[in-house]
Every structure is written in structure tokens, then in C-alpha cells.
Coordinates of C-alpha atoms in Angstrom, one line a residue:
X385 CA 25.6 10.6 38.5
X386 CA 24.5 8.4 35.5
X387 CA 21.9 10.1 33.2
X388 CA 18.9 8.4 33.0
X389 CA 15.9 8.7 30.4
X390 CA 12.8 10.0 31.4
X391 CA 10.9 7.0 29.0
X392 CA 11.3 3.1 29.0
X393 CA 12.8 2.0 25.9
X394 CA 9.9 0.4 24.1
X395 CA 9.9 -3.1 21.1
X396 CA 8.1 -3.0 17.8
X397 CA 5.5 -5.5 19.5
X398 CA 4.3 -2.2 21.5
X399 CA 3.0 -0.4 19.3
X400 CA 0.1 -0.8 16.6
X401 CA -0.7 1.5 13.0
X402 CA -4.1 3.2 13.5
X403 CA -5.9 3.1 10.2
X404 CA -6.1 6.4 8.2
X405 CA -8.6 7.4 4.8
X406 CA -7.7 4.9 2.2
X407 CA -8.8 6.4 -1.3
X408 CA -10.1 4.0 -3.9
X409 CA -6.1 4.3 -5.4
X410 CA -5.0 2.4 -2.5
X411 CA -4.6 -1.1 -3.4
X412 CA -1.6 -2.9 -2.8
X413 CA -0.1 -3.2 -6.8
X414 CA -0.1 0.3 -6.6
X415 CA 2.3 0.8 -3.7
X416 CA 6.0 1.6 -4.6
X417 CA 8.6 0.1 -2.3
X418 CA 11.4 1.9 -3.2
X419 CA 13.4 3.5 -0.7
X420 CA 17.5 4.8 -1.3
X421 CA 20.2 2.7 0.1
X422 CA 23.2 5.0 0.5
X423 CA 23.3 8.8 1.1
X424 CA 22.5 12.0 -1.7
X425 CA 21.5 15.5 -1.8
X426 CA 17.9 15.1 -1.4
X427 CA 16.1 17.1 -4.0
X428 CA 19.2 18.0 -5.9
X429 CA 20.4 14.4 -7.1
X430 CA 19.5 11.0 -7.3
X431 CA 20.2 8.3 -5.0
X432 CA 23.1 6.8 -6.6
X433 CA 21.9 2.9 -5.2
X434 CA 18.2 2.8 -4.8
X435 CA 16.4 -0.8 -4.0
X436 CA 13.1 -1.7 -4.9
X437 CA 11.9 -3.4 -1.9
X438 CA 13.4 -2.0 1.7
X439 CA 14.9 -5.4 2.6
X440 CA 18.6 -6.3 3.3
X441 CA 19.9 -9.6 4.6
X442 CA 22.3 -9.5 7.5
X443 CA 26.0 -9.8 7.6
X444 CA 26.0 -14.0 9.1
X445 CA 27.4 -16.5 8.2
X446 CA 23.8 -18.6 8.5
X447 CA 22.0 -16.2 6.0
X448 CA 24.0 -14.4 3.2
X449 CA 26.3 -16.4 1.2
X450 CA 25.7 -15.8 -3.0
X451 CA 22.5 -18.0 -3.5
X452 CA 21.3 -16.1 -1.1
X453 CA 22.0 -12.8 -2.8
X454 CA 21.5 -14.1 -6.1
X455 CA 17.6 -14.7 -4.9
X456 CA 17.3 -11.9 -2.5
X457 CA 18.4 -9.0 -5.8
X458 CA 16.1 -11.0 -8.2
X459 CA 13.1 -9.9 -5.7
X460 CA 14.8 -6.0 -5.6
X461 CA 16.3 -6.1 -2.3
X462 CA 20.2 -6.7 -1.1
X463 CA 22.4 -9.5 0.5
X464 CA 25.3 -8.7 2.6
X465 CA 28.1 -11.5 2.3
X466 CA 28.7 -12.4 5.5
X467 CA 32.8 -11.2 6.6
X468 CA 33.9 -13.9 8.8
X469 CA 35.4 -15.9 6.2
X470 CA 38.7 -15.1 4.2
X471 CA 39.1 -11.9 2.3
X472 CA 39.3 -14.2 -0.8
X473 CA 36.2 -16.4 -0.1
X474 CA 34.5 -13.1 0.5
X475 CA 35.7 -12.2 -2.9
X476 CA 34.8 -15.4 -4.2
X477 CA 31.0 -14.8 -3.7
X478 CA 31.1 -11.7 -4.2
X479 CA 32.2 -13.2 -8.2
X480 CA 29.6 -15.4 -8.5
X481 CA 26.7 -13.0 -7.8
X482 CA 28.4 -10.4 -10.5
X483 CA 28.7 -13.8 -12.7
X484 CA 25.6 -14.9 -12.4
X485 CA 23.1 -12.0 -13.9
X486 CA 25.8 -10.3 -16.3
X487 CA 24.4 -11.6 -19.4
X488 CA 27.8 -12.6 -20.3
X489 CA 28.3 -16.1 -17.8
X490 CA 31.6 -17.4 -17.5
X491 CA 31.0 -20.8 -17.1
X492 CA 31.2 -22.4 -13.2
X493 CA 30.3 -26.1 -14.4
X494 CA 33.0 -27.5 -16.4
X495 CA 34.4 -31.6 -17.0
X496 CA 36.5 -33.1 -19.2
X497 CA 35.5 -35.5 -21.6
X498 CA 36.7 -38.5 -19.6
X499 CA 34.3 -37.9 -17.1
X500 CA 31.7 -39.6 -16.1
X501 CA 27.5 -39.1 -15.7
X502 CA 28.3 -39.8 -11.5
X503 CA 30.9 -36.5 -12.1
X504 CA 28.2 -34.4 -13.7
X505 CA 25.4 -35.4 -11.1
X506 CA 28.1 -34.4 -8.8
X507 CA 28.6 -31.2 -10.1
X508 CA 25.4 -30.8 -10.4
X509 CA 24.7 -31.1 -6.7
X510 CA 27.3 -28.5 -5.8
X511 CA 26.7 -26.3 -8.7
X512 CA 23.1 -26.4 -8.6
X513 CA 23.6 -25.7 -12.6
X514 CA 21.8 -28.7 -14.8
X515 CA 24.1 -27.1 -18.0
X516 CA 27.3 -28.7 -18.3
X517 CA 30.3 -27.2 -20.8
X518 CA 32.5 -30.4 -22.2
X519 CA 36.0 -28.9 -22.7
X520 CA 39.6 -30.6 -23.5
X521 CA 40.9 -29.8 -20.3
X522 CA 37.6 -29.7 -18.0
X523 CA 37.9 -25.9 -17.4
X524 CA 35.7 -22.4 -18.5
X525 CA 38.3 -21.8 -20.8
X526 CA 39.3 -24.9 -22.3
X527 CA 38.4 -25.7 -25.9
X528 CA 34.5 -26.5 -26.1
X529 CA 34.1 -30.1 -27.5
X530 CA 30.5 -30.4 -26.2
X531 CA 27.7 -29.5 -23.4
X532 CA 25.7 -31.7 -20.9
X533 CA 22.0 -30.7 -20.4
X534 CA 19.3 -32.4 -18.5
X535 CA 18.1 -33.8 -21.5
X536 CA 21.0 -35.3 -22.5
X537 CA 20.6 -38.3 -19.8
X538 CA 18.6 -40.6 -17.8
X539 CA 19.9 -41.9 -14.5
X540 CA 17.3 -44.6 -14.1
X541 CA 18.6 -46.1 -17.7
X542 CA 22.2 -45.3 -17.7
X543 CA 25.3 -46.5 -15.5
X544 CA 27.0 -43.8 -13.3
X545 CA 30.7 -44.8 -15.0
X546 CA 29.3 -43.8 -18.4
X547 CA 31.9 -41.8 -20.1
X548 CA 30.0 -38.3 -20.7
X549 CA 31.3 -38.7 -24.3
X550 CA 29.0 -40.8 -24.7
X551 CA 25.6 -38.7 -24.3
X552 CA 27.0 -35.0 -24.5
X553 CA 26.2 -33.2 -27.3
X554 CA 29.0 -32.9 -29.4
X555 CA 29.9 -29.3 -30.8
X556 CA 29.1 -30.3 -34.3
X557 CA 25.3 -30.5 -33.3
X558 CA 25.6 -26.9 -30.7
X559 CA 25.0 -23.4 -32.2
X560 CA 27.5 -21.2 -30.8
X561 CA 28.6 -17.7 -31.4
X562 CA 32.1 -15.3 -31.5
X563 CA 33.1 -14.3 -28.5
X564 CA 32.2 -10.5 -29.8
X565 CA 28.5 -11.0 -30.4
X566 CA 26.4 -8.3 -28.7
X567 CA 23.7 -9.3 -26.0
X568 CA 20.8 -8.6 -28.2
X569 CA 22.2 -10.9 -30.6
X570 CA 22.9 -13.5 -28.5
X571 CA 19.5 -13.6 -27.3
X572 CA 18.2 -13.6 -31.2
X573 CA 19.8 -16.4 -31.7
X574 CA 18.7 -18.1 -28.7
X575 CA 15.1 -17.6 -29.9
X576 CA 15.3 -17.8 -33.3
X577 CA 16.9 -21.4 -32.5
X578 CA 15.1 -22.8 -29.4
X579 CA 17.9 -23.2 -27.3
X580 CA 18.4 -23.1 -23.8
X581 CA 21.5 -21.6 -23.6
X582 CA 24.2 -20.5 -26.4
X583 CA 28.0 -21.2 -26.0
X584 CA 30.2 -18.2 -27.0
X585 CA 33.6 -19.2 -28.6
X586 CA 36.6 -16.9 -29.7
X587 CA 38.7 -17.7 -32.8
X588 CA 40.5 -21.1 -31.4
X589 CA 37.5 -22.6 -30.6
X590 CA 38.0 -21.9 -26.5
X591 CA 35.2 -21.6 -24.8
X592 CA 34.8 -17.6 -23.2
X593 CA 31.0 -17.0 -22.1
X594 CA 28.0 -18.7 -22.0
X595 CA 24.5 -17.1 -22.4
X596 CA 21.3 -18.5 -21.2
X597 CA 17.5 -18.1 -21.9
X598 CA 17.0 -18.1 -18.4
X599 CA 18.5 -14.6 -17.8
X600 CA 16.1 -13.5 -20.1
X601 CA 13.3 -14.9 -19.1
X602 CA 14.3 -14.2 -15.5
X603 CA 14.0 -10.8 -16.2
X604 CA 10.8 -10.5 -17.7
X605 CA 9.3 -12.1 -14.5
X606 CA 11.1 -10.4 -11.9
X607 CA 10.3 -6.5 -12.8
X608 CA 11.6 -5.6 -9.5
X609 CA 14.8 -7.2 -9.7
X610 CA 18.0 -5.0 -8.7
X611 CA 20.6 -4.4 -11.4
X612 CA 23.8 -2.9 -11.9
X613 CA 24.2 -0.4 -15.4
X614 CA 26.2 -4.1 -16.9
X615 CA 23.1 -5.6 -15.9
X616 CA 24.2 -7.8 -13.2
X617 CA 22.8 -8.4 -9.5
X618 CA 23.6 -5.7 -7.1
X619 CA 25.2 -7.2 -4.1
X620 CA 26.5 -5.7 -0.5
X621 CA 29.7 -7.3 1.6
X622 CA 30.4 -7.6 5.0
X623 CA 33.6 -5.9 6.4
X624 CA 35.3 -5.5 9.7
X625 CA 37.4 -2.4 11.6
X626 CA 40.4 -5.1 11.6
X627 CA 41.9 -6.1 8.5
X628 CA 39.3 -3.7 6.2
X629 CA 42.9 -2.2 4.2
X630 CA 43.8 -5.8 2.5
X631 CA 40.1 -6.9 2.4
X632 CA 38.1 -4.3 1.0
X633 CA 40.4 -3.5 -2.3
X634 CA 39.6 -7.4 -2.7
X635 CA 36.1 -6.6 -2.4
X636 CA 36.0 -3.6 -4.5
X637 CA 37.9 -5.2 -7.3
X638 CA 35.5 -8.4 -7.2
X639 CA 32.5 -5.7 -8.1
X640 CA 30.9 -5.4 -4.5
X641 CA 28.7 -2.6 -5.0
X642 CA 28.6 -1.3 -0.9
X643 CA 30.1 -2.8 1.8
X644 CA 29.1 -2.3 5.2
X645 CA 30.9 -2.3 8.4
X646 CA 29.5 -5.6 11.0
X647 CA 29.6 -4.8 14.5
X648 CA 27.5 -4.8 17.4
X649 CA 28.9 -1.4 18.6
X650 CA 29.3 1.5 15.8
X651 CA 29.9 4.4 18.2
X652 CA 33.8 3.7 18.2
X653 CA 36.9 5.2 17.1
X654 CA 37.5 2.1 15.1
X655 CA 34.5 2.9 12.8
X656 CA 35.9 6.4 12.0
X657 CA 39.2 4.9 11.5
X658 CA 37.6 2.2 9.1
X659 CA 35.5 5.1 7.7
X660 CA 38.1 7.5 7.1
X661 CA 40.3 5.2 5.5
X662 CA 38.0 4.1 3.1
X663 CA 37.2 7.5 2.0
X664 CA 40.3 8.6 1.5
X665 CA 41.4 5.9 -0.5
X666 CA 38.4 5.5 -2.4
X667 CA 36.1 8.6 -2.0
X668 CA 33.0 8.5 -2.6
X669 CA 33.4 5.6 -5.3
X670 CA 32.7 3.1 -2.8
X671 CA 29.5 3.2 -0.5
X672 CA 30.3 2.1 3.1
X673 CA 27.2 1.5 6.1
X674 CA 28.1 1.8 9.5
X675 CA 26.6 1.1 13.2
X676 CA 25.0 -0.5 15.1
X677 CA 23.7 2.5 17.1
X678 CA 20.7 3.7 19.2
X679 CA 20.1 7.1 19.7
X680 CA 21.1 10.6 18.7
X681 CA 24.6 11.0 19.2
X682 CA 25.5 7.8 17.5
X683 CA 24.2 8.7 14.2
X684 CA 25.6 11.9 14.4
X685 CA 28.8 10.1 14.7
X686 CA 28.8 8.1 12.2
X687 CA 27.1 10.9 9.9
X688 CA 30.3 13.1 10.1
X689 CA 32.4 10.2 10.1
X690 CA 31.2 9.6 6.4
X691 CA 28.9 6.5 6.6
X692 CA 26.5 6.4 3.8
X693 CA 23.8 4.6 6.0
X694 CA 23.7 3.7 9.2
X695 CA 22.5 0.3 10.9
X696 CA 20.1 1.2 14.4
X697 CA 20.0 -2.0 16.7
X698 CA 22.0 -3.5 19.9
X699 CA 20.7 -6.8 21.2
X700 CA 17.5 -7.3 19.4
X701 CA 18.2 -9.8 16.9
X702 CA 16.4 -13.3 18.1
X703 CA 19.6 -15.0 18.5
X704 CA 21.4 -11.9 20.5
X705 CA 22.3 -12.0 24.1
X706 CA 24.2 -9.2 24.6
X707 CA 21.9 -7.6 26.6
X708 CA 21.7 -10.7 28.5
X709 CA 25.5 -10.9 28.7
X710 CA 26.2 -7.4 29.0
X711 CA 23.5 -5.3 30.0
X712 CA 23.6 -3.2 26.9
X713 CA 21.3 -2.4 23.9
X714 CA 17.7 -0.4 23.3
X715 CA 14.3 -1.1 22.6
X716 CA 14.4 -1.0 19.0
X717 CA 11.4 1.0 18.4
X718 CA 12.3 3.7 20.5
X719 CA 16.2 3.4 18.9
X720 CA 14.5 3.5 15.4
X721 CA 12.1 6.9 16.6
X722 CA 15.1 8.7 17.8
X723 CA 17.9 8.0 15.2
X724 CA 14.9 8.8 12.8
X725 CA 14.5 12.1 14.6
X726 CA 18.2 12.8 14.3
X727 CA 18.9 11.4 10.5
X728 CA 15.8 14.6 9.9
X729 CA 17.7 17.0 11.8
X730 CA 20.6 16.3 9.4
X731 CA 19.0 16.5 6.9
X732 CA 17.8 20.0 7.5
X733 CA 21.2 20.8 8.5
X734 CA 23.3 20.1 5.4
X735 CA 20.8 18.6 2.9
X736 CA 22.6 15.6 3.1
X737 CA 19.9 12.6 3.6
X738 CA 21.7 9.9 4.9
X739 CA 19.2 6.6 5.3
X740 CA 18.7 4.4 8.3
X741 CA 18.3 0.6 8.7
X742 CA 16.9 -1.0 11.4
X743 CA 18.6 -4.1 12.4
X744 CA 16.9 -6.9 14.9
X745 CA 14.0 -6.8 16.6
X746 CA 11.5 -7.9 13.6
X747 CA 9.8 -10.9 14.9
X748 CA 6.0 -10.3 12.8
X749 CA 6.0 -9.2 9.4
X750 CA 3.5 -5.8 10.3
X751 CA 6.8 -5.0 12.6
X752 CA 8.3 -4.3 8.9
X753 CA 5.8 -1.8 8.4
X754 CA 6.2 -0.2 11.9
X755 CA 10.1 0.3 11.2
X756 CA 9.1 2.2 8.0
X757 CA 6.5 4.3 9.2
X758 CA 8.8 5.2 12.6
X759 CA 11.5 6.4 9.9
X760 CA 13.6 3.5 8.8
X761 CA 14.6 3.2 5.1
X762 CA 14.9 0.0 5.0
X763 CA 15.2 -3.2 7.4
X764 CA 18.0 -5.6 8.0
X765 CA 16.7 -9.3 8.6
X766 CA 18.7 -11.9 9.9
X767 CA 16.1 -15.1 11.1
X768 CA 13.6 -13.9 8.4
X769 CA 16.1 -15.2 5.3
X770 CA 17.9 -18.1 7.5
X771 CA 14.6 -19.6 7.0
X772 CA 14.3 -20.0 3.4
X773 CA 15.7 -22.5 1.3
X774 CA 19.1 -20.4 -0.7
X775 CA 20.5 -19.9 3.1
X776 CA 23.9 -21.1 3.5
X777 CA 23.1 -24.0 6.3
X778 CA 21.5 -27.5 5.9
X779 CA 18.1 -28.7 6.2
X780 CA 17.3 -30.9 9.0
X781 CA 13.9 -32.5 10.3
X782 CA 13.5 -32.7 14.3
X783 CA 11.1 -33.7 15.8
X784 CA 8.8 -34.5 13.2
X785 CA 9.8 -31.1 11.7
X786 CA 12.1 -29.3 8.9
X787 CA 14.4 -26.9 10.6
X788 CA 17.2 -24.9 9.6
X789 CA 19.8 -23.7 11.4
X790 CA 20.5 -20.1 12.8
X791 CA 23.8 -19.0 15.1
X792 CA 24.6 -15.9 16.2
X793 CA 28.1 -14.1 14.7
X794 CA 29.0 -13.8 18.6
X795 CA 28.3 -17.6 19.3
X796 CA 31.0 -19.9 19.8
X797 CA 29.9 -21.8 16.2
X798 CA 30.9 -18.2 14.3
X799 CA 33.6 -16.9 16.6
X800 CA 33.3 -13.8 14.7
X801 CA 35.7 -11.8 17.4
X802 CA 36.0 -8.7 15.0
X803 CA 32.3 -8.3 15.6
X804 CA 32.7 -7.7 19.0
X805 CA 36.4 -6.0 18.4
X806 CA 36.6 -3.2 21.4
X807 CA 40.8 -3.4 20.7
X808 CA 41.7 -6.3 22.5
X809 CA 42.9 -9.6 22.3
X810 CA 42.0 -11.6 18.9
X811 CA 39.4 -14.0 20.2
X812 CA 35.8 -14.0 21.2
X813 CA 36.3 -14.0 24.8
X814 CA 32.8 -14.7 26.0
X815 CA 29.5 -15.2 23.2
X816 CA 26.9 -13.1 22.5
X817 CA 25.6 -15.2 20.5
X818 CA 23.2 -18.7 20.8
X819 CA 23.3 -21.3 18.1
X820 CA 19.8 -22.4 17.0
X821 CA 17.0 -23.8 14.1
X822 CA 14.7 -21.8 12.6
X823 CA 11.4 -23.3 11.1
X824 CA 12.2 -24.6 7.7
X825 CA 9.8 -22.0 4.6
X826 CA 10.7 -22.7 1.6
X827 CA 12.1 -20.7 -0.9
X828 CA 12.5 -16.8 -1.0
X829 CA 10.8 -15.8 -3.5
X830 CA 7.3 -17.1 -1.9
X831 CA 8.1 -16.1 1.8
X832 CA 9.2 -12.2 0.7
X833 CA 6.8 -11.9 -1.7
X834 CA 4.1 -12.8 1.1
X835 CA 5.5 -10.5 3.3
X836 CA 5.4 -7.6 1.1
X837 CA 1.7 -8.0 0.2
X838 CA 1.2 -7.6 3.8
X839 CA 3.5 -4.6 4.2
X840 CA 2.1 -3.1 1.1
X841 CA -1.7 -3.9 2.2
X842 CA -0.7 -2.3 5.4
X843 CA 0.1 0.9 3.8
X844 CA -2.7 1.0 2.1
X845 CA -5.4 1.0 5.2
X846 CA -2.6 4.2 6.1
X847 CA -3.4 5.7 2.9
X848 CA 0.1 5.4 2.0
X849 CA 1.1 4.7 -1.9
X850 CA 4.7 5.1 -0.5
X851 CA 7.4 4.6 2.2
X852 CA 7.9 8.5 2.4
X853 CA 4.3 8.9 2.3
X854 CA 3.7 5.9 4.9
X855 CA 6.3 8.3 7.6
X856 CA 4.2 11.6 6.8
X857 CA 0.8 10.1 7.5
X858 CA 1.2 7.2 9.7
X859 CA -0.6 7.4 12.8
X860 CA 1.2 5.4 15.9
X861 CA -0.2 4.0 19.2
X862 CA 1.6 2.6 22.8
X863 CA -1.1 -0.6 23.6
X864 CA -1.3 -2.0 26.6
X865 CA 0.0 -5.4 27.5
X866 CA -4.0 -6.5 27.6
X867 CA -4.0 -5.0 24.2
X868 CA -1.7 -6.9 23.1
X869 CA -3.6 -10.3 24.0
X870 CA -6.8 -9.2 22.7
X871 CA -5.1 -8.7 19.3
X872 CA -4.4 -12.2 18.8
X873 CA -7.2 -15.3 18.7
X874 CA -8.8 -15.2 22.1
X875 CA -11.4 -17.3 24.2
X876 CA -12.5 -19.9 21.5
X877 CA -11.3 -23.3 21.0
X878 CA -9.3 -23.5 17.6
X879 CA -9.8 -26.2 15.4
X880 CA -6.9 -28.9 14.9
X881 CA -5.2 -28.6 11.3

């Protein structure tokens, strides 16, 4: 006879925080987000990848490409480039996250000098990047004959077929610097000079990095942005129990710094497999998350199958219909509460602390702050970031409205089959997935750093200073379904906006 739990599975939107003492050190600039990322001796080491906010994109192909995860690590948190794509592609943005914060650019807008000011508009559109290098054969390593700033034109006054010779400024008038010159210097200079950005040239004139005032300043106004030791974004990659022995020494070697295994069911043998392999070809070297799971016995799985986090969630993501399809999944409260339980019980075990993410199911930002205090580490959003303006898909107004759009990895728009992969044919043989919008808000940086104010506030009325210290003194309720009504606006008419 099937085995049948004594409790109903229970959602995030069942449960409510009950208020605790809040000393007159709670305020929410005082609350540290920090949580650990992959797996360490607690108490005996450090984490070796700790992020500063407990936010991490999910692995689709509607929310992390490299903007993305160029904007999500400036705010201290980690993107996870989506895997349903080429190995190489993958790689690919993988490069121009590492590229973009390293200090040391190597330069992704290049022309020759017989283009023309509709070619750098152009390339400015696909770039996003208003700095244009000028070099004898239009590439980064060609020799520099000039550079095309925003300054340098005026497409009200000047005709698209101008030759860019024409307005650049030629290298005569540019300071530049040897290839060798230290960071420090290069920012000196930069200062000392008024310059936006500082061309770095080896001995034939070629052009080999570029270094930009923006990276500085970017710095100085994002204290909680996530950085490896060469001082470049830290950035996750999507991987799959398929082709994961020609794909991941791609992504290793393109400076991924964890990857993490996408699927909607991590209890498998093909996790191990993808596990085991990984570990014995890289050891420890290279951080790998696993899951999805929902109770107990799948974290335990994974745990001695050498993930280095585990992902908790089956069917609760707001474009997943897998319980609809299939009949299978977990309230993801009650999934979070258990594998918590059983990540503890590890813990005490072997002294390994191995963190949990909770993955769907996050529909109010307070539902952050109930993952954390029911034991999650950190939270995987999916809708949250397809919303915002450095998601991979367009823009579009309907119905009086900006949208964006949102599919599912097991839609028939992704056709992500490894996803689903239980060792079968190559194909997505039915979806689990919908294709959708998502209301259009802005960019990242506003929207997360809303939502943390709220998360941090939150902690606060708990008399929490901490995510550790949120799990030891948070204080959890069931409501009722009238509770639930009464805790939104209720009998009054609200005014029109």
C-alpha cells in the first residue's frame, strides 16, 4: 500500500512571521544578508563562495543570460546561465561576465576605420557599450588608430554614412598606457587625466585591454557587489545530466565559478552519475548544486552524492505545470521545513553544512523571508528577474501595458528535453511548461533593492540582524484561509490611481 503523510503539504502563502522583541539595534542597514553558497566545515573553515544577498536567478532561458548576471552580482547575489543553448554559447556568456568586471576589459565594441556613424549606433544597440575602439582591422586586437565616445557625435546634426574617421578621436589626441601597467596605475591616470576610459597598448601599438572609470566608480557604489579574488563578477552556469563531460570543461575553462545541475527531478541516478563525474575529474575545484528535491531522503541523496547545495522545489514555479501534467511535486513550504530539518541533521552528523535553495513558489516578496526563516540559505527566482529590464526577452506593451515575456524550460518555446531527462528518447515528449508575460519593472537594481528593504525590515520586527539569527528566533504560524483575506485591504472602497 502507498505511504501516505499524516500532514497536507502546505505553500508559503500559508503561513505568516509572528513579530518578536526588536532592540533599538534593529533597523534594517544593520541587517547582514550574507548567507554561504556551496558547502564547508562549519566552524572549522570558511565558506569558500559566500553571497551577500541570498538571491540566485534561475537556470531559463527568459531570465539569466550575462546582462543579467552582470546586474544581478553588482547587487551581491548570483545568475545561472541558462543550459539550453550550446556548450559554446554557454561559454560565451559565461566570458563576458568574467570580461566585464575584471578591471582589465578586452574590448567587445570594435570597427574599422571605414565604418560608418549608422555601424557604431548599430553596435551600440547590440553592445549596449557607448565606447567604441577604432582599430586597422575592426577587431580587439587590431592596431588602435582611435576611439568613438558619445561625445564624439550628434545624430541630429550628422549623416548616418559619415565615415567614423571623420569624428573619432584619433590616437594622437588619446592617453593610453603599456600593456603592463598595474590597476592602480591605470586608475591614476584615469583621474589624474579626466578620462572616461584609458586604452592599454603593447609595444606595436595593438590594442590589448581597455580600462574604464566606470568599474571604479561602480564599485564604490555597489559595496555589496560579488567579486572573484581577480576582481571580476562571480557568475553560476546551468548544466545538464546529458552532455555535462564536453560541456562543463567548456564552462570551467571560461571561469564559471559553480555550475549547477537543471532538472525538475534531482533524486536520480543521473544526478550521481553527473555528480560523481564531476568530482572525480575536478574534485573539489569545481562547485556543483544539485536537485530539485522535496523531502528527507532526497537531500540525503544528493548530500552523499557530493552536491555542494541542493535546490528544494517540484512544480511551484508560476509557469510550472508538472503537477498539473503529472501529478507530482510538494507544497514548497512544507518541502523547504523538511529538507531544512534534514540539511541540520547532516550537519550534526559529519560537520559538513551543506546549504539549501528553495526554488519556485515565491509569489510575495515577505515569501523570501519565510523561505529563510523555515531554513533556506538562499532563494532561486525565476518570474521575479524575467521582469526586469537586463532579462534576455523583449519588451512588449499589451493591452495598454509593458509586458515581458516568461516560458517555462518544459514549454514547447524552450524544449529543454534534458530538463525533464528520465533516460529516454531526446525530445520533450509532452510540456511542463506554459509560455507567458510577466508585468514589465524596470531595472534590477531598483526592484531587488526594494525587495530587500522589505526582507531586511522584516527581520527586524523578528529581532533578527541575520539570516542564521532570523531561523533561531523566528516564530511561524498556519492561518486560516479567512486569515488570509483579512490580511489584505478589506471592506472599503479603494480609490482609483
Amino acid at each position: 500500500m502507498a505511504y501516505f503523510f499524516d500532514e497536507p503539504s502546505r505553500t508559503f502563502g500559508e503561513y505568516l512571521l509572528v513579530p518578536g522583541y526588536s532592540s533599538s539595534e534593529c533597523i534594517p542597514t544593520a541587517v547582514s544578508l550574507k548567507t554561504p553558497l556551496v558547502k564547508y566545515r562549519k566552524g572549522e573553515e570558511e565558506c569558500p563562495l559566500t553571497m551577500n544577498i541570498p538571491l540566485v536567478s534561475a537556470i531559463m532561458q527568459s531570465v539569466s543570460g550575462d546582462r543579467l548576471a552582470i546586474a544581478l552580482a553588482r547587487e551581491g547575489g548570483v545568475s545561472f546561465i541558462y543550459g539550453s543553448q550550446s556548450a559554446e554559447s554557454e561559454a560565451e556568456m559565461i566570458r563576458k561576465v568574467k570580461a566585464y568586471k575584471a578591471g582589465f576589459v578586452k574590448s567587445d565594441s570594435n570597427l574599422p576605420p571605414t565604418a560608418t556613424l549608422a555601424d557604431i549606433l548599430a553596435l551600440k544597440e547590440k553592445t549596449g557599450h557607448s565606447t567604441v575602439a577604432i582599430t586597422d582591422d575592426g577587431t580587439a586586437n587590431g592596431k588602435l588608430l582611435g576611439i568613438v565616445a558619445s561625445r564624439d557625435y550628434r545624430v541630429s546634426r550628422m549623416a548616418p554614412e559619415l565615415c567614423v574617421s571623420e569624428f573619432m578621436t584619433p590616437l594622437d589626441k588619446l592617453v593610453t598606457a603599456p600593456a603592463n601597467t598595474s590597476l592602480h596605475d591605470c586608475n591614476n591616470i584615469i583621474w589624474d587625466n579626466k578620462i572616461n576610459s584609458l586604452p592599454l597598448l603593447d609595444e606595436e601599438g595593438r590594442l590589448v585591454y581597455m580600462v574604464f572609470r566606470k568599474d571604479y566608480d561602480s564599485h564604490k557604489s555597489n559595496k555589496d557587489e560579488l567579486l572573484d579574488s581577480n576582481k571580476s563578477y562571480v557568475v553560476g552556469a546551468g548544466i545538464n545530466t546529458r552532455d555535462y563531460e564536453t560541456r562543463v570543461p567548456l564552462l570551467i575553462e571560461a571561469g564559471a565559478d559553480v555550475l549547477c545541475i537543471d532538472s525538475s527531478e534531482g533524486y536520480s541516478e543521473w544526478q550521481s552519475r553527473t555528480l560523481g563525474w564531476i568530482k572525480k575529474e575536478y574534485g573539489d575545484k569545481v562547485k556543483v548544486g544539485a536537485g530539485n528535491v522535496v523531502d528527507a531522503e532526497g537531500f540525503r541523496f544528493l548530500a552523499e552524492a557530493g552536491a555542494d547545495f541542493i535546490k528544494i522545489g517540484i512544480g511551484g514555479g508560476s509557469i510550472c505545470i508538472t503537477r498539473e501534467t503529472k501529478g507530482i511535486g510538494r507544497g514548497q513550504a512544507t518541502a523547504v521545513i523538511e529538507v531544512a530539518k534534514a540539511r541540520d541533521e547532516y550537519y550534526k552528523e559529519t560537520g559538513v553544512y551543506i546549504p539549501i535553495c528553495s526554488d519556485g513558489g515565491i509569489v510575495h516578496d515577505y515569501h523570501i523571508t519565510l523561505a529563510l526563516a523555515m531554513g533556506a540559505d538562499f532563494v532561486m527566482l525565476g518570474r521575479y528577474f524575467a521582469r526586469f529590464d537586463e532579462s534576455p526577452t523583449n519588451k512588449l506593451r499589451v493591452n495598454g501595458n509593458y509586458v515581458k515575456e516568461y516560458w517555462g524550460e518544459g514549454s514547447n518555446r524552450a524544449r529543454n528535453w534534458q530538463r525533464y531527462d528520465l533516460g529516454g528518447a531526446t525530445k520533450l515528449s509532452f510540456e511542463e511548461g506554459v509560455d507567458s508575460y510577466v508585468p514589465y519593472a524596470g531595472p534590477l537594481s531598483e526592484g531587488v533593492q526594494g525587495t530587500l528593504y522589505k526582507v531586511r525590515s522584516t527581520m527586524c520586527n523578528c529581532g533578527a540582524l541575520s539570516i542564521p539569527e532570523l531561523q533561531q528566533k523566528a516564530k511561524l504560524t498556519v492561518v486560516s484561509s479567512t486569515s488570509i483575506v483579512e490580511g489584505g485591504s478589506h471592506d472599503v472602497m479603494l480609490k482609483n490611481n
